[in-house]
Tab-separated table of C-alpha atoms in Angstrom:
chain	number	residue	atom	x	y	z
R	1	UNK	CA	0.132	-0.044	0.113
R	2	UNK	CA	1.606	3.484	-1.039
R	3	UNK	CA	0.466	6.994	-1.184
R	4	UNK	CA	1.625	9.169	-4.078
R	5	UNK	CA	2.703	12.819	-3.568
R	6	UNK	CA	1.107	14.803	-6.401
R	7	UNK	CA	0.876	18.541	-7.356
R	8	UNK	CA	1.910	21.277	-9.922
R	9	UNK	CA	5.513	21.955	-10.523
R	10	UNK	CA	7.281	24.164	-7.753
R	11	UNK	CA	4.519	23.667	-4.960
R	12	UNK	CA	6.904	21.818	-2.390
R	13	UNK	CA	6.502	18.091	-3.408
R	14	UNK	CA	10.005	17.090	-3.586
R	15	UNK	CA	11.081	19.250	-0.539
R	16	UNK	CA	8.236	17.439	1.301
R	17	UNK	CA	9.480	14.211	0.190
R	18	UNK	CA	12.979	15.051	1.268
R	19	UNK	CA	11.727	16.038	4.583
R	20	UNK	CA	10.070	12.631	5.109
R	21	UNK	CA	13.403	10.931	3.939
R	22	UNK	CA	15.177	12.440	7.097
R	23	UNK	CA	14.723	10.714	10.285
R	24	UNK	CA	15.674	13.818	12.109
R	25	UNK	CA	12.380	15.426	11.150
R	26	UNK	CA	10.469	12.898	13.229
R	27	UNK	CA	12.073	11.435	16.406
R	28	UNK	CA	15.151	9.726	17.329
R	29	UNK	CA	13.741	6.251	16.946
R	30	UNK	CA	12.067	6.724	13.317
R	31	UNK	CA	14.507	6.022	10.466
R	32	UNK	CA	13.828	5.964	6.683
R	33	UNK	CA	15.324	4.175	3.875
R	34	UNK	CA	14.820	4.805	0.177
R	35	UNK	CA	14.253	1.602	-1.990
R	36	UNK	CA	13.995	3.511	-5.311
R	37	UNK	CA	14.897	7.143	-6.092
R	38	UNK	CA	11.403	8.377	-5.918
R	39	UNK	CA	10.025	5.756	-3.364
R	40	UNK	CA	10.398	5.784	0.507
R	41	UNK	CA	9.520	3.623	3.255
R	42	UNK	CA	8.703	5.867	6.082
R	43	UNK	CA	8.086	4.891	9.424
R	44	UNK	CA	4.773	5.841	11.211
R	45	UNK	CA	5.351	7.913	14.465
R	46	UNK	CA	3.247	6.060	17.335
R	47	UNK	CA	3.382	7.184	20.822
R	48	UNK	CA	1.926	3.799	21.793
R	49	UNK	CA	4.967	1.969	20.449
R	50	UNK	CA	7.111	4.276	22.563
R	51	UNK	CA	5.123	3.439	25.615
R	52	UNK	CA	5.322	-0.115	25.038
R	53	UNK	CA	9.088	-0.095	24.507
R	54	UNK	CA	9.355	1.742	27.992
R	55	UNK	CA	7.206	-0.947	29.704
R	56	UNK	CA	8.965	-4.169	28.078
R	57	UNK	CA	12.534	-2.733	27.537
R	58	UNK	CA	13.084	-4.919	24.511
R	59	UNK	CA	16.340	-5.553	22.574
R	60	UNK	CA	14.784	-3.790	19.448
R	61	UNK	CA	11.513	-1.715	18.241
R	62	UNK	CA	10.171	-1.983	14.940
R	63	UNK	CA	7.576	0.645	13.968
R	64	UNK	CA	4.857	0.280	11.215
R	65	UNK	CA	5.704	1.692	7.709
R	66	UNK	CA	4.118	3.319	4.981
R	67	UNK	CA	5.473	3.802	1.322
R	68	UNK	CA	5.282	7.280	-0.131
R	69	UNK	CA	6.089	8.056	-3.662
R	70	UNK	CA	7.200	11.272	-5.044
R	71	UNK	CA	5.513	11.825	-8.413
R	72	UNK	CA	6.732	14.371	-11.034
R	73	UNK	CA	4.727	17.630	-11.392
R	74	UNK	CA	1.851	17.510	-13.400
R	75	UNK	CA	1.046	20.244	-16.169
R	76	UNK	CA	-2.115	21.177	-18.154
R	77	UNK	CA	-2.600	18.771	-20.999
R	78	UNK	CA	-0.991	15.647	-19.104
R	79	UNK	CA	-4.173	13.501	-19.938
R	80	UNK	CA	-3.073	14.404	-23.470
R	81	UNK	CA	0.510	13.458	-22.960
R	82	UNK	CA	1.824	16.968	-22.267
R	83	UNK	CA	4.974	17.307	-20.113
R	84	UNK	CA	5.521	13.779	-18.414
R	85	UNK	CA	1.821	13.418	-18.651
R	86	UNK	CA	1.434	9.519	-19.474
R	87	UNK	CA	4.306	8.600	-16.984
R	88	UNK	CA	2.730	10.818	-14.334
R	89	UNK	CA	-0.737	9.458	-14.869
R	90	UNK	CA	0.794	5.747	-14.898
R	91	UNK	CA	2.621	6.457	-11.505
R	92	UNK	CA	-0.391	7.793	-9.735
R	93	UNK	CA	-2.473	5.023	-11.010
R	94	UNK	CA	-0.231	2.690	-9.155
R	95	UNK	CA	-0.902	4.231	-5.865
R	96	UNK	CA	-3.543	3.573	-3.312
R	97	UNK	CA	-4.051	7.007	-2.132
R	98	UNK	CA	-3.231	10.538	-2.992
R	99	UNK	CA	-1.236	13.306	-1.212
R	100	UNK	CA	-2.140	16.540	-3.168
R	101	UNK	CA	0.215	19.346	-2.471
R	102	UNK	CA	-1.014	22.722	-2.916
R	103	UNK	CA	1.089	25.970	-2.673
R	104	UNK	CA	-0.672	28.280	-0.019
R	105	UNK	CA	2.133	30.703	0.545
R	106	UNK	CA	3.374	33.834	-1.179
R	107	UNK	CA	6.891	34.175	-2.166
R	108	UNK	CA	8.041	36.260	-5.456
R	109	UNK	CA	11.357	34.422	-5.545
R	110	UNK	CA	9.563	30.977	-6.252
R	111	UNK	CA	7.896	31.012	-9.717
R	112	UNK	CA	4.306	29.868	-10.089
R	113	UNK	CA	3.885	27.892	-13.218
R	114	UNK	CA	0.640	29.903	-13.904
R	115	UNK	CA	2.143	33.254	-12.744
R	116	UNK	CA	0.236	33.742	-9.429
R	117	UNK	CA	-0.707	31.828	-6.156
R	118	UNK	CA	-4.169	30.316	-6.247
R	119	UNK	CA	-4.427	26.884	-4.651
R	120	UNK	CA	-8.173	26.592	-5.838
R	121	UNK	CA	-7.076	26.942	-9.578
R	122	UNK	CA	-4.156	24.612	-8.850
R	123	UNK	CA	-6.467	21.939	-7.498
R	124	UNK	CA	-8.898	22.267	-10.534
R	125	UNK	CA	-5.923	22.017	-12.961
R	126	UNK	CA	-4.868	18.448	-11.509
R	127	UNK	CA	-8.419	17.433	-11.049
R	128	UNK	CA	-9.354	18.252	-14.561
R	129	UNK	CA	-6.415	16.227	-15.939
R	130	UNK	CA	-7.260	13.299	-13.803
R	131	UNK	CA	-10.974	13.403	-14.613
R	132	UNK	CA	-10.066	13.533	-18.375
R	133	UNK	CA	-7.971	10.500	-17.964
R	134	UNK	CA	-10.852	8.632	-15.995
R	135	UNK	CA	-13.364	9.737	-18.707
R	136	UNK	CA	-11.236	7.908	-21.366
R	137	UNK	CA	-11.477	4.774	-18.937
R	138	UNK	CA	-15.321	4.948	-18.617
R	139	UNK	CA	-15.879	5.457	-22.239
R	140	UNK	CA	-13.719	2.580	-23.237
R	141	UNK	CA	-15.845	0.439	-20.930
R	142	UNK	CA	-19.121	1.829	-21.940
R	143	UNK	CA	-18.359	0.695	-25.561
R	144	UNK	CA	-18.341	-3.021	-24.319
R	145	UNK	CA	-21.036	-2.638	-21.912
R	146	UNK	CA	-23.608	-0.925	-24.277
R	147	UNK	CA	-23.410	-3.780	-26.619
R	148	UNK	CA	-24.486	-6.206	-24.031
R	149	UNK	CA	-27.096	-4.056	-22.538
R	150	UNK	CA	-28.868	-3.690	-26.029
R	151	UNK	CA	-29.358	-7.518	-25.907
R	152	UNK	CA	-31.515	-7.303	-22.971
R	153	UNK	CA	-28.782	-8.526	-20.469
R	154	UNK	CA	-30.136	-7.206	-17.088
R	155	UNK	CA	-26.640	-7.119	-15.383
R	156	UNK	CA	-25.173	-5.292	-18.391
R	157	UNK	CA	-27.971	-2.583	-18.056
R	158	UNK	CA	-27.402	-2.227	-14.349
R	159	UNK	CA	-23.672	-1.670	-15.256
R	160	UNK	CA	-24.521	0.561	-18.122
R	161	UNK	CA	-26.502	2.887	-15.670
R	162	UNK	CA	-23.532	2.937	-13.027
R	163	UNK	CA	-20.920	4.039	-15.843
R	164	UNK	CA	-23.261	6.645	-17.212
R	165	UNK	CA	-23.688	8.213	-13.740
R	166	UNK	CA	-19.951	8.237	-13.530
R	167	UNK	CA	-19.380	9.705	-16.968
R	168	UNK	CA	-22.046	12.381	-16.247
R	169	UNK	CA	-20.321	13.405	-12.922
R	170	UNK	CA	-16.855	13.445	-14.610
R	171	UNK	CA	-18.361	15.632	-17.449
R	172	UNK	CA	-19.533	18.091	-14.906
R	173	UNK	CA	-16.156	18.177	-13.129
R	174	UNK	CA	-16.817	16.117	-10.187
R	175	UNK	CA	-14.353	13.402	-9.154
R	176	UNK	CA	-15.410	9.891	-9.171
R	177	UNK	CA	-14.966	9.683	-5.129
R	178	UNK	CA	-17.647	12.512	-4.904
R	179	UNK	CA	-20.116	11.092	-7.306
R	180	UNK	CA	-23.502	9.860	-5.572
R	181	UNK	CA	-23.855	6.158	-6.665
R	182	UNK	CA	-25.378	3.347	-4.581
R	183	UNK	CA	-22.660	1.283	-2.742
R	184	UNK	CA	-23.572	-1.953	-4.441
R	185	UNK	CA	-22.928	-0.612	-7.994
R	186	UNK	CA	-19.904	1.121	-6.720
R	187	UNK	CA	-18.387	-1.896	-5.407
R	188	UNK	CA	-19.322	-4.121	-8.426
R	189	UNK	CA	-18.858	-1.834	-11.430
R	190	UNK	CA	-16.920	1.206	-10.216
R	191	UNK	CA	-14.131	-0.159	-7.997
R	192	UNK	CA	-12.823	-2.727	-10.397
R	193	UNK	CA	-11.939	0.152	-13.006
R	194	UNK	CA	-9.540	1.800	-10.492
R	195	UNK	CA	-10.433	5.272	-11.426
R	196	UNK	CA	-7.737	7.719	-10.490
R	197	UNK	CA	-10.260	10.243	-9.046
R	198	UNK	CA	-11.785	7.352	-6.902
R	199	UNK	CA	-8.587	7.054	-4.837
R	200	UNK	CA	-8.986	8.687	-1.364
R	201	UNK	CA	-6.986	12.009	-1.164
R	202	UNK	CA	-5.608	14.127	1.476
R	203	UNK	CA	-4.831	17.981	0.444
R	204	UNK	CA	-1.606	19.107	1.900
R	205	UNK	CA	-1.523	22.925	2.100
R	206	UNK	CA	2.232	24.133	1.958
R	207	UNK	CA	2.280	27.338	3.970
R	208	UNK	CA	5.023	29.906	5.274
R	209	UNK	CA	6.366	29.832	8.816
R	210	UNK	CA	3.980	32.176	10.022
R	211	UNK	CA	1.219	30.132	9.232
R	212	UNK	CA	2.543	26.905	10.440
R	213	UNK	CA	0.424	26.720	13.584
R	214	UNK	CA	-3.056	28.330	12.660
R	215	UNK	CA	-2.882	28.097	8.681
R	216	UNK	CA	-4.009	31.100	6.688
R	217	UNK	CA	-6.762	32.193	4.364
R	218	UNK	CA	-5.551	30.069	1.465
R	219	UNK	CA	-5.878	26.993	3.661
R	220	UNK	CA	-9.719	28.056	4.600
R	221	UNK	CA	-10.491	28.569	0.837
R	222	UNK	CA	-9.106	25.021	0.315
R	223	UNK	CA	-11.074	23.404	3.336
R	224	UNK	CA	-14.242	25.172	1.791
R	225	UNK	CA	-13.865	23.801	-1.575
R	226	UNK	CA	-13.279	20.252	-0.515
R	227	UNK	CA	-15.949	20.044	1.878
R	228	UNK	CA	-18.241	17.814	-0.343
R	229	UNK	CA	-15.400	15.389	-1.162
R	230	UNK	CA	-14.932	13.933	2.361
R	231	UNK	CA	-11.327	14.642	2.016
R	232	UNK	CA	-8.964	15.516	4.942
R	233	UNK	CA	-6.915	18.745	4.603
R	234	UNK	CA	-3.789	19.464	6.685
R	235	UNK	CA	-1.272	22.315	6.492
R	236	UNK	CA	2.480	22.445	7.297
R	237	UNK	CA	5.272	24.727	6.363
R	238	UNK	CA	7.355	22.516	4.154
R	239	UNK	CA	10.436	24.984	4.170
R	240	UNK	CA	10.431	25.139	7.870
R	241	UNK	CA	10.111	21.344	7.834
R	242	UNK	CA	13.288	21.207	5.784
R	243	UNK	CA	15.178	23.424	8.271
R	244	UNK	CA	14.096	21.169	11.081
R	245	UNK	CA	15.918	18.249	9.357
R	246	UNK	CA	19.123	20.157	9.137
R	247	UNK	CA	19.450	20.352	12.849
R	248	UNK	CA	21.712	17.767	14.599
R	249	UNK	CA	20.202	16.812	17.849
R	250	UNK	CA	16.652	15.815	18.961
R	251	UNK	CA	16.953	18.444	21.677
R	252	UNK	CA	17.721	21.321	18.987
R	253	UNK	CA	14.713	20.038	16.930
R	254	UNK	CA	12.443	20.065	20.048
R	255	UNK	CA	13.375	23.569	20.915
R	256	UNK	CA	12.866	24.802	17.293
R	257	UNK	CA	9.417	23.274	17.301
R	258	UNK	CA	8.685	24.857	20.598
R	259	UNK	CA	9.685	28.261	19.388
R	260	UNK	CA	7.379	27.857	16.564
R	261	UNK	CA	4.495	26.679	18.905
R	262	UNK	CA	4.367	23.064	17.490
R	263	UNK	CA	4.261	19.902	19.592
R	264	UNK	CA	5.572	17.859	16.545
R	265	UNK	CA	6.673	18.203	13.057
R	266	UNK	CA	3.900	18.502	10.535
R	267	UNK	CA	5.623	15.649	8.635
R	268	UNK	CA	4.530	13.379	11.415
R	269	UNK	CA	1.029	14.299	11.229
R	270	UNK	CA	1.059	13.854	7.477
R	271	UNK	CA	2.647	10.358	7.831
R	272	UNK	CA	-0.087	9.200	10.194
R	273	UNK	CA	-2.667	10.859	7.799
R	274	UNK	CA	-1.421	8.893	4.971
R	275	UNK	CA	-1.487	5.638	6.999
R	276	UNK	CA	-5.189	6.417	7.906
R	277	UNK	CA	-6.129	7.492	4.502
R	278	UNK	CA	-4.798	4.069	3.071
R	279	UNK	CA	-7.363	2.546	5.483
R	280	UNK	CA	-4.464	0.900	7.749
R	281	UNK	CA	-4.239	0.182	11.384
R	282	UNK	CA	-1.808	-1.159	13.703
R	283	UNK	CA	-1.482	-3.975	16.102
R	284	UNK	CA	1.487	-4.877	18.374
R	285	UNK	CA	3.488	-7.852	19.477
R	286	UNK	CA	5.460	-7.143	22.755
R	287	UNK	CA	8.342	-9.331	24.124
R	288	UNK	CA	11.842	-8.863	25.340
R	289	UNK	CA	13.389	-9.801	22.067
R	290	UNK	CA	11.144	-7.188	20.027
R	291	UNK	CA	8.375	-4.805	20.356
R	292	UNK	CA	6.879	-4.361	16.902
R	293	UNK	CA	3.956	-2.509	15.220
R	294	UNK	CA	2.250	-4.489	12.252
R	295	UNK	CA	0.264	-3.143	9.700
R	296	UNK	CA	-3.157	-4.588	8.706
R	297	UNK	CA	-6.024	-3.075	6.699
R	298	UNK	CA	-8.936	-2.013	8.742
R	299	UNK	CA	-11.393	-4.972	9.337
R	300	UNK	CA	-8.761	-7.703	9.247
R	301	UNK	CA	-9.521	-10.879	11.271
R	302	UNK	CA	-7.055	-12.363	13.700
R	303	UNK	CA	-5.767	-14.955	11.129
R	304	UNK	CA	-5.253	-12.386	8.450
R	305	UNK	CA	-3.397	-10.420	11.212
R	306	UNK	CA	-1.176	-13.518	11.897
R	307	UNK	CA	-0.617	-13.823	8.329
R	308	UNK	CA	1.163	-10.631	8.181
R	309	UNK	CA	3.866	-12.088	10.444
R	310	UNK	CA	4.029	-15.326	8.417
R	311	UNK	CA	1.746	-17.240	6.042
R	312	UNK	CA	2.171	-20.230	8.392
R	313	UNK	CA	0.565	-18.335	11.211
R	314	UNK	CA	-2.594	-17.867	9.182
R	315	UNK	CA	-2.808	-21.398	7.674
R	316	UNK	CA	-2.385	-23.245	11.086
R	317	UNK	CA	-4.137	-20.455	13.159
R	318	UNK	CA	-5.667	-21.949	16.418
R	319	UNK	CA	-6.395	-18.871	18.433
R	320	UNK	CA	-5.209	-15.313	19.400
R	321	UNK	CA	-4.378	-14.031	22.863
R	322	UNK	CA	-5.332	-10.352	22.883
R	323	UNK	CA	-4.674	-7.680	25.350
R	324	UNK	CA	-6.133	-4.219	24.696
R	325	UNK	CA	-3.304	-1.563	24.537
R	326	UNK	CA	-5.076	0.668	27.334
R	327	UNK	CA	-5.036	-2.489	29.681
R	328	UNK	CA	-1.437	-3.221	28.986
R	329	UNK	CA	-0.376	0.476	29.913
R	330	UNK	CA	-2.969	0.392	33.042
R	331	UNK	CA	-1.419	-2.824	34.349
R	332	UNK	CA	2.171	-2.313	33.387
R	333	UNK	CA	3.052	-5.853	32.037
R	334	UNK	CA	1.607	-8.949	30.379
R	335	UNK	CA	1.775	-10.921	33.515
R	336	UNK	CA	-0.193	-8.581	35.503
R	337	UNK	CA	-2.784	-8.020	32.815
R	338	UNK	CA	-3.157	-11.985	32.990
R	339	UNK	CA	-3.538	-11.848	36.800
R	340	UNK	CA	-6.282	-9.179	36.432
R	341	UNK	CA	-8.149	-11.458	34.007
R	342	UNK	CA	-7.828	-8.869	31.131
R	343	UNK	CA	-6.154	-11.041	28.616
R	344	UNK	CA	-8.879	-12.538	26.129
R	345	UNK	CA	-8.654	-15.462	23.822
R	346	UNK	CA	-10.148	-14.908	20.636
R	347	UNK	CA	-10.900	-17.212	17.504
R	348	UNK	CA	-11.078	-17.062	13.658
R	349	UNK	CA	-13.864	-14.457	13.601
R	350	UNK	CA	-12.346	-12.035	15.647
R	351	UNK	CA	-11.821	-8.409	14.027
R	352	UNK	CA	-8.561	-7.059	15.186
R	353	UNK	CA	-9.047	-3.448	16.898
R	354	UNK	CA	-6.306	-0.919	16.372
R	355	UNK	CA	-3.622	-1.062	19.173
R	356	UNK	CA	-4.327	-4.705	20.176
R	357	UNK	CA	-1.376	-6.390	21.674
R	358	UNK	CA	-1.399	-9.943	20.407
R	359	UNK	CA	-0.036	-13.528	20.637
R	360	UNK	CA	-0.862	-16.158	18.138
R	361	UNK	CA	-1.226	-19.866	18.724
R	362	UNK	CA	-0.921	-21.914	15.329
R	363	UNK	CA	-0.045	-25.543	14.221
R	364	UNK	CA	1.046	-26.349	10.570
């Protein structure tokens, strides 16, 4: 599961990506490694993991991770192949969620491709290019479906109606994620086509240092515009985040943040936001050898969660021993949780809750 950073040229995408690539921006225990020039595996800051480390004192700690992809800037005409159009659209199609960076600061020294700062216009530029690409997708599919629908095939007629609704929405400038359509049709006919504008999106407003704590008028305009999209909006001062990464020690970074009135870097909030956007959550394993955060999709069963550790755990799943995170912290250790009768034994149907501390019993 990976989230792609998109936006027009010169809005701060690569600077943001480089901030995420530097462990110093987050905390002493959260490193980053690059697996390709434009793809980074970023650790997810999680105070719960630090608390478990404190209680268990393990030999090592491994956080959850999320993949972030730095995608080249899009320009007008990308849907027709302008600029890096086809490459850009191919890269974005391969991601599971979109982090859309919008320039929300004034600076005459940084050229804007359209000559002035206007995040609403910038958002519409990218939306239009992505919508045009999705229109191509729906038109191709409709050609095939219409032929079957004309023969009286009821299922094809149902699919045609759903696709026509999507086509109408896109032609009206509405992204697929915001088009009203019944859930059954969305799951059956829309999701399989992997429309770019159906991907979950978070708008990242790049502000200047003065707006790092409370945002600014540009941010408020973006929030108003995307209210109907059910999309999250966050703001951070990407240039300032870059300055933080240059500081050598954790203490220096903490003082810098306090001077700004921030309790943590904005990049940490962004990473957690991306994790949530990808519909992911965390469970923990905690022992003296290792305290570890494991990533699962929301709604995963206990056997599916076990399978993240090793496929044998899922195949031979017998039961899961589960401690709620709050109980673990309240009692201070696994043994005390057991004494208090707060450890539960769960079977194959159990839906894992975010923060569960788990042991698996299996037999292969």
